[in-house]
Each structure stands twice: as C-alpha cells, then as structure tokens.
C-alpha cells in the first residue's frame, strides 16, 4: 500500500530564512512524488515532481526537493522564504513511476512566513 | 502547463436542490479526471475516478447516487451533487490527466448548502 506522511502540520519561518517541509512516503513500487502548493480557496499548483530521474529536483519559485530512497523521504526546501510562500503544501505520491494514476495526498503542511 | 477550468468557483444552493460542477480541460484531451473533496484545513480526499465513455469508479464510502459523475467527452467531466444537504458543503476540486502526463487541477468550487 502507498501512503504519505507530512511530519509537520504547521511550519512558521521568518522572511528570508530557509524553509524545510518534511515528507516521508511508503510505496511498494518505484513511485512518482510531487509537491503541490495551494493558496486559500484556490486549486493546486505543481511545484515539482520526481519520476525516477535525478534525485534532486528543482521546481518553481526557488523550491527544490531531494528523493532519498534509503530514508523514504522527499523533503521540500527553499533557501530563503518570501511572504508570498505562505500557503498550504501537499506532498503527493503516485504509485507507479512514469505513469500518472491515482494520487495519494499527505495531510498538508501550512507554511506561515513572518516579516 | 495545461489548463483545467472548473466552474462555478462558488455556489450557494438551498437544501434539497441539486448542483452541477463542471471540469474542463482546455488545451488537451483528458482520458481520466478525478474529483476530490476538501474539508476546511484538511487534505484532499479522492471521491471518484472518471474515465471518458465509461462509468466512474467511486472510492469507498462515497455515495454514487448522491455524487453523479459524467465524463461524456475527452474535455468535460461533471459532478452533480443531488439533493444537497448542509453536510455536503465543502470545497470540490477536479483534476484532469492524459496517460503519462501529470495531473492538472481546476481552481476548485466552494459549495455552500443552506
């Protein structure tokens, strides 16, 4: 069975400081992994995706994530937070690498950015 | 990226009435669309998988007679909430995908049943 655990429900950082949003996954197969961002009352925007290519994935808005198979982790990072980064972030797993099927969502992490 | 348009973005309806939500893929053919429900401050819960030209596959616990899904073309899927009640109030989001492409999400529909 596949599952996703986002280790922090809330993360609060100061503007200009690094961001770390943690995600662990469980999958019987080589999964595809995604990070999506959701601003209030909006749909989801893809930040980045891992599909069995390079383990360090760069996304939009300065975000990146590293796939670590030994740790079954896919943590999202950004060197310097901006006020506009405040949103809900979802780590998502799709069971089959290279195929995009049913998505399994983590519970979400709400990122707050303070001046 | 591809564009998925969801309409309406907000709807308020009276208890007992039905509401239809549309999900359109504007610039690609989506053989598969997904419908999610999101409660306040919670994650997305998959309700059903909609395949063009065939019956939708519902997740466990989702009433198929209450949440009617139609995927009549490669660019349009609809979700109809029948005989809506206040507990159906929620944020509904669709996503569309073609095989071997990522999923693209609509903007979501905020349904309020009064």
CSV table of C-alpha atoms in Angstrom, one decimal:
chain,number,residue,atom,x,y,z
A,1,UNK,CA,0.0,0.0,0.0
A,2,UNK,CA,1.1,3.6,-0.6
A,3,UNK,CA,0.9,6.4,1.9
A,4,UNK,CA,2.4,9.8,2.6
A,5,UNK,CA,3.2,11.3,5.9
A,6,UNK,CA,3.9,15.0,6.3
A,7,UNK,CA,5.6,15.3,9.5
A,8,UNK,CA,4.6,18.9,10.4
A,9,UNK,CA,1.1,20.3,10.2
A,10,UNK,CA,2.3,23.8,10.7
A,11,UNK,CA,5.7,25.5,10.0
A,12,UNK,CA,6.4,29.1,10.7
A,13,UNK,CA,9.5,30.9,9.5
A,14,UNK,CA,10.8,34.4,9.2
A,15,UNK,CA,11.1,36.0,5.8
A,16,UNK,CA,14.5,35.4,4.3
A,17,UNK,CA,15.2,32.3,6.3
A,18,UNK,CA,15.3,28.7,5.0
A,19,UNK,CA,12.2,26.6,4.6
A,20,UNK,CA,12.0,22.8,5.3
A,21,UNK,CA,8.8,20.9,4.8
A,22,UNK,CA,9.2,17.2,5.6
A,23,UNK,CA,7.6,14.3,3.8
A,24,UNK,CA,8.0,10.5,4.1
A,25,UNK,CA,6.4,8.1,1.9
A,26,UNK,CA,5.6,4.4,1.7
A,27,UNK,CA,5.3,2.6,-1.6
A,28,UNK,CA,5.6,-0.9,-2.8
A,29,UNK,CA,6.9,0.2,-6.2
A,30,UNK,CA,9.1,3.0,-7.5
A,31,UNK,CA,6.8,5.9,-7.0
A,32,UNK,CA,6.4,9.3,-8.6
A,33,UNK,CA,6.4,12.0,-6.0
A,34,UNK,CA,5.1,15.5,-6.2
A,35,UNK,CA,4.8,18.7,-4.1
A,36,UNK,CA,1.8,20.9,-4.7
A,37,UNK,CA,1.0,24.3,-3.2
A,38,UNK,CA,-2.5,25.6,-2.5
A,39,UNK,CA,-3.3,29.2,-1.7
A,40,UNK,CA,-6.6,29.9,0.1
A,41,UNK,CA,-9.7,28.9,-1.8
A,42,UNK,CA,-7.6,28.1,-4.8
A,43,UNK,CA,-6.7,25.0,-6.8
A,44,UNK,CA,-3.4,23.2,-6.6
A,45,UNK,CA,-0.3,24.3,-8.4
A,46,UNK,CA,2.5,21.8,-9.1
A,47,UNK,CA,5.8,22.9,-7.5
A,48,UNK,CA,8.0,20.0,-8.6
A,49,UNK,CA,7.9,16.3,-9.4
A,50,UNK,CA,10.2,13.3,-9.1
A,51,UNK,CA,9.8,10.5,-11.6
A,52,UNK,CA,12.9,8.3,-11.2
A,53,UNK,CA,15.3,10.6,-12.9
A,54,UNK,CA,17.6,12.9,-10.9
A,55,UNK,CA,17.2,12.6,-7.2
A,56,UNK,CA,17.5,16.3,-6.6
A,57,UNK,CA,14.6,18.0,-8.2
A,58,UNK,CA,14.3,21.8,-8.8
A,59,UNK,CA,10.9,23.3,-9.0
A,60,UNK,CA,9.3,26.7,-9.5
A,61,UNK,CA,9.7,29.7,-7.2
A,62,UNK,CA,13.1,28.5,-5.9
A,63,UNK,CA,11.8,25.3,-4.3
A,64,UNK,CA,13.6,22.0,-4.6
A,65,UNK,CA,13.3,18.5,-3.1
A,66,UNK,CA,15.6,15.6,-2.8
A,67,UNK,CA,14.4,12.0,-3.2
A,68,UNK,CA,16.2,9.7,-0.7
A,69,UNK,CA,15.2,6.1,-1.2
A,70,UNK,CA,17.1,4.9,1.8
A,71,UNK,CA,15.2,7.3,4.1
A,72,UNK,CA,11.9,7.1,2.1
A,73,UNK,CA,11.9,10.9,2.2
A,74,UNK,CA,11.1,13.7,-0.2
A,75,UNK,CA,11.6,16.9,1.8
A,76,UNK,CA,10.8,20.2,0.3
A,77,UNK,CA,13.3,23.1,0.8
A,78,UNK,CA,13.8,26.7,-0.2
A,79,UNK,CA,16.9,28.7,0.8
A,80,UNK,CA,15.0,32.0,1.6
A,81,UNK,CA,11.4,32.3,2.4
A,82,UNK,CA,9.2,35.0,0.8
A,83,UNK,CA,6.0,36.4,2.2
A,84,UNK,CA,4.2,35.0,-0.9
A,85,UNK,CA,5.2,31.5,0.0
A,86,UNK,CA,2.7,31.4,2.8
A,87,UNK,CA,0.2,28.7,1.8
A,88,UNK,CA,-0.7,25.0,2.3
A,89,UNK,CA,1.8,22.5,0.8
A,90,UNK,CA,0.9,18.9,-0.1
A,91,UNK,CA,3.3,16.0,-0.6
A,92,UNK,CA,1.8,13.5,-3.0
A,93,UNK,CA,2.7,10.0,-4.2
A,94,UNK,CA,1.6,8.2,-7.3
A,95,UNK,CA,2.3,4.5,-7.1
A,96,UNK,CA,3.9,4.0,-10.5
A,97,UNK,CA,6.9,5.8,-11.7
A,98,UNK,CA,6.4,7.2,-15.2
A,99,UNK,CA,2.7,6.8,-15.0
A,100,UNK,CA,0.3,9.2,-13.5
A,101,UNK,CA,-2.5,7.5,-11.8
A,102,UNK,CA,-4.4,7.9,-8.6
A,103,UNK,CA,-2.7,10.5,-6.4
A,104,UNK,CA,-2.3,9.9,-2.7
A,105,UNK,CA,-2.1,13.2,-0.7
A,106,UNK,CA,-0.4,13.9,2.5
A,107,UNK,CA,-2.3,15.7,5.2
A,108,UNK,CA,-0.7,19.0,4.3
A,109,UNK,CA,1.7,21.5,5.9
A,110,UNK,CA,0.6,25.1,6.5
A,111,UNK,CA,3.5,27.4,6.0
A,112,UNK,CA,3.4,30.8,7.7
A,113,UNK,CA,6.0,33.4,6.8
A,114,UNK,CA,6.5,36.3,9.2
A,115,UNK,CA,8.2,39.6,8.4
B,1,UNK,CA,1.3,23.9,-18.2
B,2,UNK,CA,-2.1,22.7,-19.3
B,3,UNK,CA,-5.2,24.5,-18.2
B,4,UNK,CA,-8.1,22.9,-16.4
B,5,UNK,CA,-11.1,25.1,-15.8
B,6,UNK,CA,-13.6,24.4,-13.1
B,7,UNK,CA,-17.0,26.2,-13.0
B,8,UNK,CA,-18.5,27.6,-10.9
B,9,UNK,CA,-15.9,28.8,-8.4
B,10,UNK,CA,-18.6,29.4,-5.8
B,11,UNK,CA,-22.2,28.3,-5.5
B,12,UNK,CA,-24.8,28.6,-2.8
B,13,UNK,CA,-27.8,26.4,-3.0
B,14,UNK,CA,-30.8,25.5,-0.9
B,15,UNK,CA,-31.0,22.2,0.9
B,16,UNK,CA,-32.7,19.6,-1.3
B,17,UNK,CA,-31.7,21.0,-4.6
B,18,UNK,CA,-29.0,19.7,-7.0
B,19,UNK,CA,-25.8,21.4,-8.1
B,20,UNK,CA,-23.7,20.7,-11.1
B,21,UNK,CA,-20.0,21.4,-11.2
B,22,UNK,CA,-18.1,21.3,-14.5
B,23,UNK,CA,-14.5,20.4,-15.1
B,24,UNK,CA,-13.0,21.2,-18.5
B,25,UNK,CA,-9.5,20.5,-19.9
B,26,UNK,CA,-9.0,23.5,-22.2
B,27,UNK,CA,-6.0,22.5,-24.2
B,28,UNK,CA,-5.6,18.7,-24.0
B,29,UNK,CA,-7.7,15.6,-24.1
B,30,UNK,CA,-8.2,14.1,-20.7
B,31,UNK,CA,-9.0,10.5,-20.7
B,32,UNK,CA,-9.1,10.4,-16.9
B,33,UNK,CA,-10.4,13.0,-14.5
B,34,UNK,CA,-10.5,12.9,-10.7
B,35,UNK,CA,-12.9,14.5,-8.3
B,36,UNK,CA,-11.7,15.4,-4.8
B,37,UNK,CA,-13.4,16.9,-1.8
B,38,UNK,CA,-11.5,19.0,0.7
B,39,UNK,CA,-12.9,19.8,4.2
B,40,UNK,CA,-11.6,23.0,5.9
B,41,UNK,CA,-8.0,22.8,6.8
B,42,UNK,CA,-7.8,19.2,5.7
B,43,UNK,CA,-6.2,17.4,2.8
B,44,UNK,CA,-7.9,16.3,-0.4
B,45,UNK,CA,-9.9,13.1,-0.4
B,46,UNK,CA,-10.4,11.4,-3.6
B,47,UNK,CA,-14.1,10.8,-4.3
B,48,UNK,CA,-14.1,9.2,-7.7
B,49,UNK,CA,-12.2,8.5,-10.9
B,50,UNK,CA,-13.9,9.5,-14.1
B,51,UNK,CA,-13.0,7.8,-17.3
B,52,UNK,CA,-14.3,9.1,-20.7
B,53,UNK,CA,-17.0,6.9,-22.0
B,54,UNK,CA,-17.4,4.6,-19.0
B,55,UNK,CA,-18.8,4.6,-15.6
B,56,UNK,CA,-16.9,6.4,-12.8
B,57,UNK,CA,-15.1,4.5,-10.2
B,58,UNK,CA,-16.1,5.6,-6.7
B,59,UNK,CA,-13.9,5.4,-3.6
B,60,UNK,CA,-15.2,3.5,-0.6
B,61,UNK,CA,-17.7,5.5,1.4
B,62,UNK,CA,-18.7,7.8,-1.5
B,63,UNK,CA,-22.4,7.5,-2.4
B,64,UNK,CA,-22.6,7.1,-6.2
B,65,UNK,CA,-26.2,8.1,-6.3
B,66,UNK,CA,-25.6,11.3,-4.5
B,67,UNK,CA,-22.5,12.3,-6.4
B,68,UNK,CA,-23.3,11.7,-10.0
B,69,UNK,CA,-20.3,11.9,-12.4
B,70,UNK,CA,-20.5,12.1,-16.1
B,71,UNK,CA,-17.5,12.1,-18.5
B,72,UNK,CA,-19.1,12.4,-21.8
B,73,UNK,CA,-16.2,13.8,-23.8
B,74,UNK,CA,-12.4,14.0,-23.6
B,75,UNK,CA,-12.6,17.6,-22.3
B,76,UNK,CA,-15.5,17.6,-19.9
B,77,UNK,CA,-16.5,15.9,-16.7
B,78,UNK,CA,-19.3,16.9,-14.5
B,79,UNK,CA,-20.1,16.3,-10.8
B,80,UNK,CA,-23.7,16.7,-9.7
B,81,UNK,CA,-24.4,16.8,-6.0
B,82,UNK,CA,-28.0,15.6,-5.8
B,83,UNK,CA,-30.4,16.6,-3.1
B,84,UNK,CA,-27.7,18.6,-1.4
B,85,UNK,CA,-27.7,19.0,2.4
B,86,UNK,CA,-25.6,21.3,4.6
B,87,UNK,CA,-23.1,18.5,5.3
B,88,UNK,CA,-22.3,18.4,1.6
B,89,UNK,CA,-20.9,21.9,1.9
B,90,UNK,CA,-17.2,21.7,1.0
B,91,UNK,CA,-14.5,22.6,-1.5
B,92,UNK,CA,-14.6,20.3,-4.5
B,93,UNK,CA,-11.6,20.1,-6.8
B,94,UNK,CA,-11.2,18.2,-10.1
B,95,UNK,CA,-8.0,17.2,-11.9
B,96,UNK,CA,-7.5,16.0,-15.4
B,97,UNK,CA,-4.8,13.9,-16.9
B,98,UNK,CA,-3.9,12.1,-20.1
B,99,UNK,CA,-1.8,8.9,-19.8
B,100,UNK,CA,1.8,9.6,-18.9
B,101,UNK,CA,1.2,13.2,-18.1
B,102,UNK,CA,0.9,14.9,-14.8
B,103,UNK,CA,-2.4,15.8,-13.2
B,104,UNK,CA,-3.6,19.4,-13.7
B,105,UNK,CA,-6.0,20.8,-11.1
B,106,UNK,CA,-9.0,23.0,-11.5
B,107,UNK,CA,-9.4,26.1,-9.4
B,108,UNK,CA,-11.9,24.4,-7.1
B,109,UNK,CA,-15.6,25.0,-6.3
B,110,UNK,CA,-16.8,26.2,-2.9
B,111,UNK,CA,-20.2,24.7,-2.3
B,112,UNK,CA,-22.4,26.1,0.5
B,113,UNK,CA,-25.7,24.4,1.1
B,114,UNK,CA,-28.1,26.5,3.2
